[in-house]
Coordinates of C-alpha atoms and ligand atoms in Angstrom, one line a residue:
M1 CA -66.7 27.9 -135.8
A2 CA -68.1 25.0 -133.8
E3 CA -65.8 22.7 -135.7
D4 CA -62.8 24.9 -134.6
V5 CA -63.9 24.5 -131.0
F6 CA -64.2 20.8 -131.4
K7 CA -60.7 20.5 -132.9
K8 CA -59.4 22.5 -130.0
I9 CA -61.0 20.2 -127.5
V10 CA -59.5 17.1 -129.3
S11 CA -56.0 18.6 -129.1
H12 CA -56.5 19.8 -125.5
C13 CA -57.4 16.2 -124.6
K14 CA -54.1 15.0 -126.1
E15 CA -51.9 17.8 -124.8
Y16 CA -53.1 17.5 -121.2
G17 CA -53.1 13.7 -120.9
F18 CA -56.8 13.0 -121.2
V19 CA -57.1 11.1 -124.5
F20 CA -54.4 9.8 -126.9
P21 CA -55.0 8.1 -130.2
S22 CA -54.4 4.3 -129.7
S23 CA -51.0 3.1 -130.9
D24 CA -50.0 6.7 -131.4
I25 CA -46.3 6.0 -132.3
Y26 CA -47.6 3.8 -135.1
D27 CA -49.8 6.6 -136.3
G28 CA -52.9 5.4 -134.5
L29 CA -55.6 2.8 -135.1
G30 CA -59.0 4.0 -136.5
A31 CA -61.6 4.8 -133.9
V32 CA -59.6 3.4 -131.0
Y33 CA -58.4 5.6 -128.2
D34 CA -56.4 5.4 -125.0
Y35 CA -57.1 7.4 -121.8
G36 CA -54.1 9.2 -120.3
Q37 CA -53.3 10.1 -116.7
N38 CA -56.0 12.7 -116.4
G39 CA -58.5 11.0 -118.7
V40 CA -58.5 7.8 -116.6
E41 CA -59.3 9.7 -113.5
L42 CA -62.2 11.6 -115.1
K43 CA -63.5 8.4 -116.6
N44 CA -63.3 6.6 -113.3
N45 CA -65.2 9.4 -111.6
I46 CA -68.0 9.3 -114.3
K47 CA -68.3 5.6 -113.8
Q48 CA -68.3 6.0 -110.0
Y49 CA -71.1 8.6 -110.2
W50 CA -73.2 6.3 -112.4
W51 CA -72.5 3.1 -110.4
Q52 CA -73.2 4.8 -107.0
S53 CA -76.4 6.4 -108.3
M54 CA -77.6 2.9 -109.4
V55 CA -76.3 0.6 -106.7
L56 CA -76.0 2.8 -103.6
L57 CA -79.1 4.8 -104.1
H58 CA -81.4 1.9 -105.0
D59 CA -82.0 -1.0 -102.6
N60 CA -83.2 -3.2 -105.4
I61 CA -80.4 -2.6 -107.9
V62 CA -77.2 -4.8 -107.7
G63 CA -74.1 -5.0 -109.9
L64 CA -72.6 -7.6 -112.2
D65 CA -69.4 -8.0 -114.1
S66 CA -69.9 -10.5 -116.9
A67 CA -67.3 -11.7 -119.5
V68 CA -66.8 -10.1 -122.9
F69 CA -66.8 -13.6 -124.5
M70 CA -70.1 -15.4 -124.4
H71 CA -71.6 -18.5 -126.0
P72 CA -72.2 -17.6 -129.7
T73 CA -75.8 -18.7 -129.6
I74 CA -76.5 -15.8 -127.3
W75 CA -76.0 -13.5 -130.3
K76 CA -78.3 -15.6 -132.5
A77 CA -81.0 -15.5 -129.8
S78 CA -80.6 -11.7 -129.3
G79 CA -81.0 -11.1 -133.0
H80 CA -77.5 -9.5 -133.4
V81 CA -76.2 -12.1 -135.8
D82 CA -79.1 -11.4 -138.2
A83 CA -80.0 -7.8 -137.5
F84 CA -77.2 -5.8 -135.9
N85 CA -76.6 -4.0 -139.2
D86 CA -76.1 -0.5 -140.4
P87 CA -76.9 0.5 -143.9
L88 CA -73.7 1.7 -145.6
I89 CA -73.1 3.7 -148.8
D90 CA -69.9 4.7 -150.6
N91 CA -69.0 7.7 -152.6
R92 CA -67.2 6.5 -155.7
D93 CA -65.2 9.7 -156.1
S94 CA -63.9 10.2 -152.6
K95 CA -63.9 6.5 -151.7
K96 CA -65.4 7.5 -148.4
R97 CA -67.9 5.4 -146.7
Y98 CA -71.0 6.7 -144.9
R99 CA -74.0 5.4 -142.9
A100 CA -76.9 6.0 -145.3
D101 CA -79.3 6.6 -142.4
V102 CA -77.0 9.2 -140.9
L103 CA -76.7 11.1 -144.2
I104 CA -80.5 11.4 -144.2
E105 CA -80.7 12.3 -140.5
D106 CA -78.2 15.1 -141.1
Q107 CA -80.4 16.3 -143.9
L108 CA -83.4 16.4 -141.6
A109 CA -81.4 18.3 -139.1
K110 CA -80.5 20.9 -141.9
Y111 CA -84.2 21.7 -142.4
D112 CA -84.5 22.2 -138.6
E113 CA -81.5 24.5 -138.6
K114 CA -83.0 26.6 -141.4
I115 CA -86.2 27.0 -139.3
Q116 CA -84.2 27.9 -136.3
K117 CA -82.3 30.5 -138.3
E118 CA -85.5 32.1 -139.4
V119 CA -86.8 32.2 -135.9
A120 CA -83.6 33.7 -134.6
K121 CA -83.6 36.4 -137.3
A122 CA -87.2 37.3 -136.5
R123 CA -86.6 37.4 -132.8
K124 CA -83.9 39.9 -133.4
R125 CA -86.1 42.0 -135.6
F126 CA -89.2 42.0 -133.4
G127 CA -87.5 42.1 -130.0
A128 CA -89.7 41.8 -126.9
S129 CA -93.0 41.6 -128.9
F130 CA -91.9 38.5 -130.8
D131 CA -94.5 35.6 -130.7
E132 CA -92.5 32.5 -131.7
A133 CA -95.5 30.2 -131.7
M134 CA -97.4 32.4 -134.1
F135 CA -94.3 33.0 -136.2
V136 CA -93.6 29.3 -136.8
Q137 CA -97.3 28.7 -137.7
T138 CA -97.4 31.5 -140.3
N139 CA -94.0 32.4 -141.8
P140 CA -93.9 31.0 -145.4
R141 CA -90.2 30.1 -145.3
V142 CA -90.6 28.2 -142.0
L143 CA -93.7 26.4 -143.3
E144 CA -92.0 25.4 -146.5
N145 CA -89.0 23.9 -144.6
A146 CA -91.3 22.2 -142.1
K147 CA -93.2 20.7 -145.0
K148 CA -90.0 19.4 -146.6
R149 CA -88.8 18.0 -143.3
D150 CA -92.0 16.2 -142.5
A151 CA -92.2 14.7 -146.0
L152 CA -88.6 13.5 -145.8
H153 CA -89.2 12.1 -142.3
T154 CA -92.3 10.1 -143.4
R155 CA -90.5 8.7 -146.5
F156 CA -87.4 7.8 -144.5
K157 CA -89.4 6.1 -141.8
T158 CA -91.4 4.1 -144.3
A159 CA -88.1 3.0 -146.0
L160 CA -86.5 2.0 -142.7
D161 CA -89.6 0.0 -141.6
A162 CA -89.6 -1.9 -144.9
N163 CA -85.9 -2.3 -144.8
D164 CA -86.0 -0.9 -148.4
L165 CA -82.3 -0.2 -149.2
A166 CA -83.0 0.9 -152.8
E167 CA -85.5 3.5 -151.5
I168 CA -83.0 4.8 -149.0
R169 CA -80.5 5.3 -151.8
Q170 CA -83.2 7.0 -153.9
I171 CA -83.9 9.4 -151.0
I172 CA -80.2 10.4 -150.8
L173 CA -80.3 11.1 -154.6
D174 CA -83.6 13.0 -154.5
E175 CA -82.5 15.2 -151.6
G176 CA -79.4 16.0 -153.5
I177 CA -77.2 14.9 -150.7
V178 CA -73.5 15.2 -151.6
C179 CA -70.4 13.7 -150.2
P180 CA -68.8 16.3 -147.9
I181 CA -65.3 15.4 -149.2
S182 CA -65.8 15.1 -153.0
G183 CA -68.9 17.2 -153.2
T184 CA -70.4 14.7 -155.7
R185 CA -73.6 12.6 -155.8
N186 CA -71.8 9.6 -157.3
W187 CA -73.2 7.0 -154.7
T188 CA -73.0 3.2 -154.7
D189 CA -75.9 1.0 -153.7
V190 CA -76.8 0.8 -150.1
R191 CA -75.7 -2.4 -148.3
Q192 CA -76.2 -3.8 -144.9
F193 CA -73.1 -4.3 -142.8
N194 CA -73.0 -6.4 -139.5
L195 CA -71.2 -4.5 -136.8
M196 CA -70.0 -7.5 -134.7
F197 CA -66.3 -8.4 -134.5
K198 CA -65.6 -12.1 -134.8
T199 CA -62.8 -14.1 -133.4
E200 CA -62.1 -17.8 -132.7
V201 CA -61.7 -19.8 -129.5
G202 CA -59.8 -23.1 -129.4
S203 CA -56.3 -23.8 -130.5
T204 CA -56.7 -25.6 -133.7
A205 CA -58.4 -24.3 -136.8
D206 CA -60.6 -27.5 -137.0
G207 CA -61.7 -27.5 -133.4
A208 CA -62.0 -23.7 -133.2
S209 CA -65.4 -22.1 -133.1
T210 CA -66.4 -18.6 -134.0
I211 CA -67.3 -16.3 -131.2
Y212 CA -68.1 -12.6 -131.0
L213 CA -66.8 -9.7 -129.0
R214 CA -69.9 -8.4 -127.3
P215 CA -71.4 -5.4 -129.0
E216 CA -73.4 -4.5 -125.8
T217 CA -73.1 -5.5 -122.2
A218 CA -76.8 -6.1 -121.8
Q219 CA -76.8 -9.7 -122.9
G220 CA -74.5 -10.6 -120.1
I221 CA -77.1 -9.3 -117.7
F222 CA -80.0 -11.2 -119.4
V223 CA -78.2 -14.6 -119.3
N224 CA -77.4 -14.0 -115.6
Y225 CA -80.7 -12.6 -114.5
L226 CA -81.9 -15.8 -112.8
N227 CA -78.5 -16.4 -111.1
V228 CA -78.6 -13.0 -109.6
Q229 CA -82.3 -13.1 -108.8
K230 CA -82.0 -16.4 -107.0
T231 CA -78.8 -15.9 -105.1
G232 CA -79.6 -12.3 -104.2
R233 CA -83.2 -13.2 -103.4
M234 CA -84.3 -10.3 -105.5
K235 CA -88.0 -9.5 -106.0
V236 CA -89.4 -7.9 -109.2
P237 CA -89.1 -5.0 -109.8
F238 CA -85.3 -5.2 -109.5
G239 CA -82.3 -4.1 -111.5
I240 CA -78.9 -5.3 -112.5
A241 CA -76.2 -2.7 -113.4
Q242 CA -73.0 -3.4 -115.3
I243 CA -70.1 -1.3 -116.6
G244 CA -67.9 -2.9 -119.3
K245 CA -66.3 -2.8 -122.7
A246 CA -68.3 -3.3 -125.9
F247 CA -67.1 -3.6 -129.5
R248 CA -68.6 -2.5 -132.7
N249 CA -67.0 -2.5 -136.1
E250 CA -68.4 1.0 -136.8
I251 CA -68.6 2.0 -140.5
V252 CA -67.9 5.6 -140.0
A253 CA -65.6 6.6 -137.2
R254 CA -64.6 10.2 -137.6
Q255 CA -65.8 12.0 -134.5
F256 CA -63.1 11.3 -131.9
I257 CA -64.4 9.3 -129.0
F258 CA -68.1 9.9 -130.0
R259 CA -68.0 6.7 -132.1
M260 CA -65.4 4.2 -131.3
R261 CA -64.8 0.6 -132.2
E262 CA -63.9 -0.3 -128.7
F263 CA -65.8 1.6 -126.0
E264 CA -67.4 1.3 -122.6
Q265 CA -71.0 1.1 -121.6
M266 CA -72.9 1.5 -118.4
E267 CA -76.1 -0.4 -118.6
M268 CA -78.8 -1.2 -116.2
Q269 CA -81.6 -3.6 -116.9
Y270 CA -84.7 -3.2 -114.8
F271 CA -86.9 -6.3 -114.5
V272 CA -90.6 -5.5 -114.0
R273 CA -94.1 -7.1 -114.1
P274 CA -95.5 -7.4 -117.6
G275 CA -97.9 -4.6 -118.2
S276 CA -96.1 -2.2 -115.9
E277 CA -93.2 -1.5 -118.3
L278 CA -94.4 1.8 -119.8
E279 CA -94.9 3.2 -116.3
W280 CA -91.3 2.2 -115.4
F281 CA -90.0 3.5 -118.8
T282 CA -91.4 7.0 -117.9
K283 CA -89.9 6.8 -114.4
W284 CA -86.4 5.8 -115.7
K285 CA -86.6 8.6 -118.3
E286 CA -87.0 11.1 -115.5
Q287 CA -84.4 9.6 -113.3
R288 CA -81.8 9.4 -116.0
M289 CA -82.4 13.0 -117.1
A290 CA -82.1 14.1 -113.4
W291 CA -78.7 12.3 -113.2
H292 CA -77.4 14.3 -116.2
Q293 CA -78.8 17.6 -115.0
A294 CA -77.4 17.2 -111.5
L295 CA -74.0 18.0 -113.2
G296 CA -75.2 21.5 -113.7
F297 CA -74.6 21.9 -117.5
G298 CA -78.0 23.6 -118.0
S299 CA -81.2 21.9 -118.9
E300 CA -81.3 23.7 -122.3
N301 CA -78.4 21.5 -123.4
Y302 CA -80.4 18.2 -123.1
R303 CA -83.4 16.9 -124.9
F304 CA -85.2 13.6 -125.4
H305 CA -85.4 12.1 -128.9
D306 CA -88.0 9.4 -129.3
H307 CA -87.2 6.7 -131.8
D308 CA -89.0 6.6 -135.1
K309 CA -87.9 3.1 -135.9
L310 CA -88.2 0.9 -132.8
A311 CA -85.6 -1.9 -132.6
H312 CA -86.9 -5.4 -133.0
Y313 CA -87.1 -5.9 -129.3
A314 CA -88.6 -2.6 -128.1
N315 CA -92.1 -1.2 -127.5
A316 CA -90.8 2.3 -126.5
A317 CA -87.4 4.0 -126.8
T318 CA -85.9 7.4 -126.4
D319 CA -82.4 8.9 -126.4
I320 CA -81.1 11.5 -124.1
E321 CA -79.2 13.9 -126.4
F322 CA -76.7 16.5 -125.4
R323 CA -75.7 19.6 -127.3
M324 CA -72.2 18.9 -128.5
P325 CA -70.3 21.4 -130.7
F326 CA -71.5 19.4 -133.7
G327 CA -75.2 19.4 -132.7
F328 CA -77.5 17.5 -130.4
K329 CA -76.2 13.9 -130.2
E330 CA -77.3 10.8 -128.4
V331 CA -75.4 10.1 -125.1
E332 CA -77.8 7.6 -123.6
G333 CA -80.6 5.3 -124.7
I334 CA -83.6 4.2 -122.7
H335 CA -85.5 1.3 -124.0
S336 CA -88.5 -0.7 -123.1
R337 CA -87.2 -4.1 -124.3
T338 CA -90.4 -6.1 -123.5
D339 CA -89.7 -9.8 -122.6
F340 CA -88.0 -10.2 -126.0
D341 CA -84.5 -11.0 -124.7
L342 CA -85.4 -13.3 -121.9
S343 CA -88.0 -15.2 -124.0
Q344 CA -85.4 -15.6 -126.8
H345 CA -82.8 -17.0 -124.3
E346 CA -85.5 -19.4 -122.9
K347 CA -86.2 -20.6 -126.4
F348 CA -82.6 -21.0 -127.6
S349 CA -81.2 -22.5 -124.4
G350 CA -84.2 -24.7 -123.8
K351 CA -84.1 -23.7 -120.1
S352 CA -86.9 -22.1 -118.2
I353 CA -86.1 -18.5 -117.3
K354 CA -89.4 -17.6 -115.6
Y355 CA -89.7 -15.7 -112.4
F356 CA -92.1 -16.9 -109.7
D357 CA -93.8 -13.9 -108.2
P358 CA -94.6 -14.7 -104.5
E359 CA -97.0 -11.8 -104.4
T360 CA -99.3 -12.9 -107.2
N361 CA -98.4 -16.6 -107.0
E362 CA -97.7 -16.6 -110.8
S363 CA -94.7 -17.5 -112.9
Y364 CA -93.9 -15.1 -115.8
T365 CA -91.1 -13.7 -117.9
P366 CA -90.4 -10.2 -116.6
Y367 CA -90.4 -7.2 -118.9
V368 CA -87.3 -5.1 -119.1
I369 CA -86.5 -1.4 -119.1
E370 CA -82.9 -0.7 -120.1
T371 CA -80.9 2.4 -119.5
S372 CA -77.7 2.4 -121.6
I373 CA -75.1 5.1 -121.6
G374 CA -71.6 5.2 -123.2
V375 CA -68.9 6.2 -120.8
D376 CA -66.8 7.7 -123.6
R377 CA -69.7 9.7 -125.0
M378 CA -70.5 11.0 -121.5
F379 CA -66.8 11.8 -121.2
L380 CA -66.9 13.8 -124.4
S381 CA -70.0 15.7 -123.4
V382 CA -68.4 16.6 -120.1
M383 CA -65.3 17.8 -121.9
C384 CA -67.2 19.8 -124.5
H385 CA -69.2 21.5 -121.8
A386 CA -66.2 22.2 -119.6
Y387 CA -63.7 23.5 -122.2
T388 CA -63.7 27.3 -121.9
E389 CA -61.4 30.0 -123.3
E390 CA -61.6 33.2 -121.3
T391 CA -60.3 36.7 -121.6
L392 CA -59.5 38.0 -118.2
E393 CA -59.4 41.6 -116.8
G394 CA -56.2 43.1 -118.2
G395 CA -56.5 41.2 -121.5
D396 CA -54.8 38.0 -120.4
T397 CA -56.4 34.8 -121.7
R398 CA -56.7 31.4 -120.1
T399 CA -58.1 28.0 -121.0
V400 CA -60.0 26.5 -118.2
L401 CA -61.9 23.2 -117.9
R402 CA -64.9 23.9 -115.8
L403 CA -65.5 20.3 -114.8
P404 CA -67.9 19.5 -112.1
A405 CA -65.6 19.3 -109.1
A406 CA -66.8 15.8 -108.3
L407 CA -65.6 14.6 -111.7
A408 CA -62.3 16.5 -111.8
P409 CA -59.2 14.3 -112.0
T410 CA -57.3 16.3 -109.4
K411 CA -59.3 17.9 -106.6
L412 CA -56.5 19.9 -105.0
A413 CA -53.1 21.2 -106.2
I414 CA -50.7 22.0 -103.4
L415 CA -48.2 24.6 -104.5
P416 CA -45.3 26.0 -102.4
L417 CA -44.8 29.7 -103.4
V418 CA -41.1 29.2 -103.8
R419 CA -38.7 26.3 -103.8
K420 CA -36.9 27.2 -100.6
D421 CA -37.2 28.4 -97.0
G422 CA -38.9 25.2 -95.9
L423 CA -42.0 25.9 -98.0
P424 CA -41.7 22.6 -100.1
E425 CA -41.4 20.6 -96.9
K426 CA -44.5 22.3 -95.4
A427 CA -46.5 21.7 -98.6
R428 CA -45.5 18.0 -98.6
E429 CA -46.6 17.7 -95.0
I430 CA -50.1 19.1 -96.0
Q431 CA -50.2 16.7 -99.0
Q432 CA -49.4 13.8 -96.6
Q433 CA -52.5 14.7 -94.5
L434 CA -54.9 15.2 -97.4
K435 CA -53.9 12.5 -99.9
F436 CA -56.0 10.0 -98.0
H437 CA -59.1 12.1 -98.7
F438 CA -58.7 13.6 -102.1
N439 CA -56.7 13.2 -105.3
C440 CA -54.0 15.9 -104.5
K441 CA -51.1 16.9 -106.7
Y442 CA -48.0 18.6 -105.5
E443 CA -46.2 21.0 -107.9
E444 CA -43.3 23.3 -107.4
K445 CA -41.9 24.1 -110.8
D446 CA -42.5 27.4 -112.6
T447 CA -44.1 30.6 -111.3
I448 CA -47.3 30.4 -109.3
G449 CA -49.2 32.0 -112.2
K450 CA -48.1 29.3 -114.6
R451 CA -48.9 26.6 -112.2
Y452 CA -52.4 28.0 -111.7
R453 CA -52.9 28.0 -115.5
R454 CA -51.8 24.4 -115.8
Q455 CA -54.3 23.3 -113.1
D456 CA -57.0 25.4 -114.8
A457 CA -56.3 23.5 -118.0
I458 CA -56.9 20.1 -116.4
G459 CA -59.9 21.4 -114.4
T460 CA -58.5 21.2 -110.9
P461 CA -61.2 23.0 -108.8
Y462 CA -58.9 24.2 -106.0
C463 CA -55.3 25.2 -105.6
I464 CA -53.6 26.0 -102.3
T465 CA -50.5 28.0 -102.0
V466 CA -48.1 27.6 -99.2
D467 CA -46.2 30.8 -98.4
H468 CA -44.1 32.2 -95.6
D469 CA -47.1 33.1 -93.5
T470 CA -48.1 29.4 -93.6
L471 CA -45.0 28.6 -91.5
A472 CA -46.0 31.2 -89.0
D473 CA -49.8 30.7 -88.7
N474 CA -50.6 27.4 -90.5
T475 CA -52.9 29.0 -93.0
V476 CA -52.8 28.7 -96.8
T477 CA -54.3 30.6 -99.7
L478 CA -57.2 28.6 -101.3
R479 CA -57.9 29.6 -104.9
D480 CA -61.1 28.8 -106.7
R481 CA -60.7 27.7 -110.3
D482 CA -63.8 29.4 -111.7
T483 CA -63.9 32.7 -109.8
M484 CA -60.1 32.8 -109.3
E485 CA -61.0 34.3 -105.9
Q486 CA -58.6 33.6 -103.1
Q487 CA -59.2 33.2 -99.4
R488 CA -57.0 32.5 -96.4
V489 CA -57.8 29.2 -94.7
P490 CA -56.4 27.3 -91.7
V491 CA -54.8 24.0 -92.8
E492 CA -56.8 22.0 -90.4
Q493 CA -60.1 23.2 -92.0
L494 CA -59.1 22.3 -95.6
Q495 CA -60.5 18.8 -95.4
S496 CA -63.9 19.6 -94.1
L497 CA -64.2 22.7 -96.3
L498 CA -63.5 20.8 -99.5
E499 CA -65.1 17.5 -98.9
D500 CA -68.6 18.6 -99.5
K501 CA -67.6 20.5 -102.6
V502 CA -65.6 17.8 -104.4
S503 CA -67.1 14.5 -103.4
I504 CA -69.4 12.4 -105.5
T505 CA -71.6 12.1 -102.4
A506 CA -72.5 15.8 -102.9
L507 CA -73.7 15.0 -106.4
L508 CA -75.6 11.9 -105.3
K509 CA -77.4 14.0 -102.6
K510 CA -78.9 16.1 -105.4
L511 CA -80.6 13.0 -106.7
A512 CA -81.9 11.6 -103.5
Ligands
ATP601 P1 -75.7 5.2 -132.5 O1 -77.1 5.4 -133.0 O2 -75.0 6.5 -132.2 O3 -74.9 4.3 -133.3 P2 -76.9 3.3 -130.8 O4 -78.3 3.8 -130.8 O5 -76.5 2.2 -131.7 O6 -75.9 4.6 -131.1 P3 -77.0 1.9 -128.3 O7 -76.9 0.6 -129.0 O8 -78.3 2.4 -127.8 O9 -76.4 3.0 -129.3 O10 -75.9 2.0 -127.2 C1 -76.1 2.7 -126.0 C2 -75.1 3.8 -125.8 O11 -73.7 3.3 -126.0 C3 -75.2 5.0 -126.8 O12 -76.1 5.9 -126.3 C4 -73.8 5.5 -126.7 O13 -73.6 6.4 -125.6 C5 -72.9 4.3 -126.5 N1 -72.3 3.9 -127.8 C6 -72.9 3.1 -128.8 N2 -72.1 2.9 -129.8 C7 -70.9 3.6 -129.5 C8 -69.7 3.8 -130.1 N3 -69.4 3.2 -131.3 N4 -68.7 4.5 -129.5 C9 -69.0 5.1 -128.3 N5 -70.1 4.9 -127.6 C10 -71.1 4.2 -128.2

């Protein structure tokens, strides 16, 4: 059922110009996608919402745009050359490759699902008198599944911490995890696989040196932190925000734009005094959750997931997960990265990277809180939440994208009722006035009903219809995408009426 919905979302994205497989006429390229005419607008709006929430709303956060190519030693210093690995495992029968850690995480989620099913069944049976807390503490089936889950969790965490690949394989065997394609347990050994793409700079093979496509944008911020701090006269605490492409040779790439080999990140590194990092970590957790929730998708669709295995650089880490059709999944990571990255760059470059704090008269290496969100994953979560199939009064159906108006690709469709009597000219005249303020689209082909449906399908929050009365009294019909209600509005009021509803400023004000 949920899978069906997801398939529909993927085909909707293609059919309505949001997302196309890359190199489509050559049958695509694995885990690489292109954004079409509507997709690029939605994506730009997401980026703008993030950028403005960081750089406009905070005096002490500034932007940066660093290059994809960087000195190769940066990736040695950051630990990516040695440790940016995923454990992979193959099924010998289906020849399919999986991330061993993800297979086990899915198994953990299955125990949780079983518990949730028991709870749901009991809630139905007991109705209003149901005491969930009591139920989960006493029901034998819930207790049994919780016990299995906790035991697996402990074993998994121990294996990860020890980097024990044989034990990870053994867990997969002991849990009876099968390949979803072949249905067998014929697994290979687990191997580590480095996710960085390599290429060469320099024209001759001899003189060329290997460099990497950046797997995260963060390192560009770290190596520029002093440039920005000095030239911008920034005082700790301060942040640097960046949006840019990142590249990872992902082992498994089967979930549309959830896991891509070329994707975009929005990262902000916040430089703080050593010792204050956990306080800032908590503040950023709250701020980032508020950013997500301001979109109005419902707080029940988000949760924090604290990391079991901290990355080599972190002393606290959490993910913000969103309920996708295929379960709660990470959209954003918030990490307390200590002074690891800056200290490593100091060591590897041999240059001092310390900050002189004029308030304490001390020099130190700042600690860093990172917020890191994938533009594409955010896009997917917005799409998944917005996609709705509705049955209307009278039995008609419609597919509508209930996008937050501020993110919608087109804000306003301008539709002449008929293609004659001067209505197209009048509609064009209105478009000429409004196009400086909103992304407006003019459409005259097909019946008005069909045109409304097309706009619903791309999430346009408002349509205006220009009819014969418009010529007489300069009013239009304004139709709301979600309620489908229509009201008569003077043309000269359109701009002020809509501005508050469709602008990113309206979203930002919720955060301030
Ligand atoms: P995962 O565990 O799903 O591989 P990660 O923990 O490695 O993700 P981070 O390194 O924390 O991810 O990257 C920060 C953000 O970048 C993620 O929350 C996600 O939104 C995005 N991201 C990471 N890898 C990809 C990818 N392959 N495709 C799309 N977005 C990605």
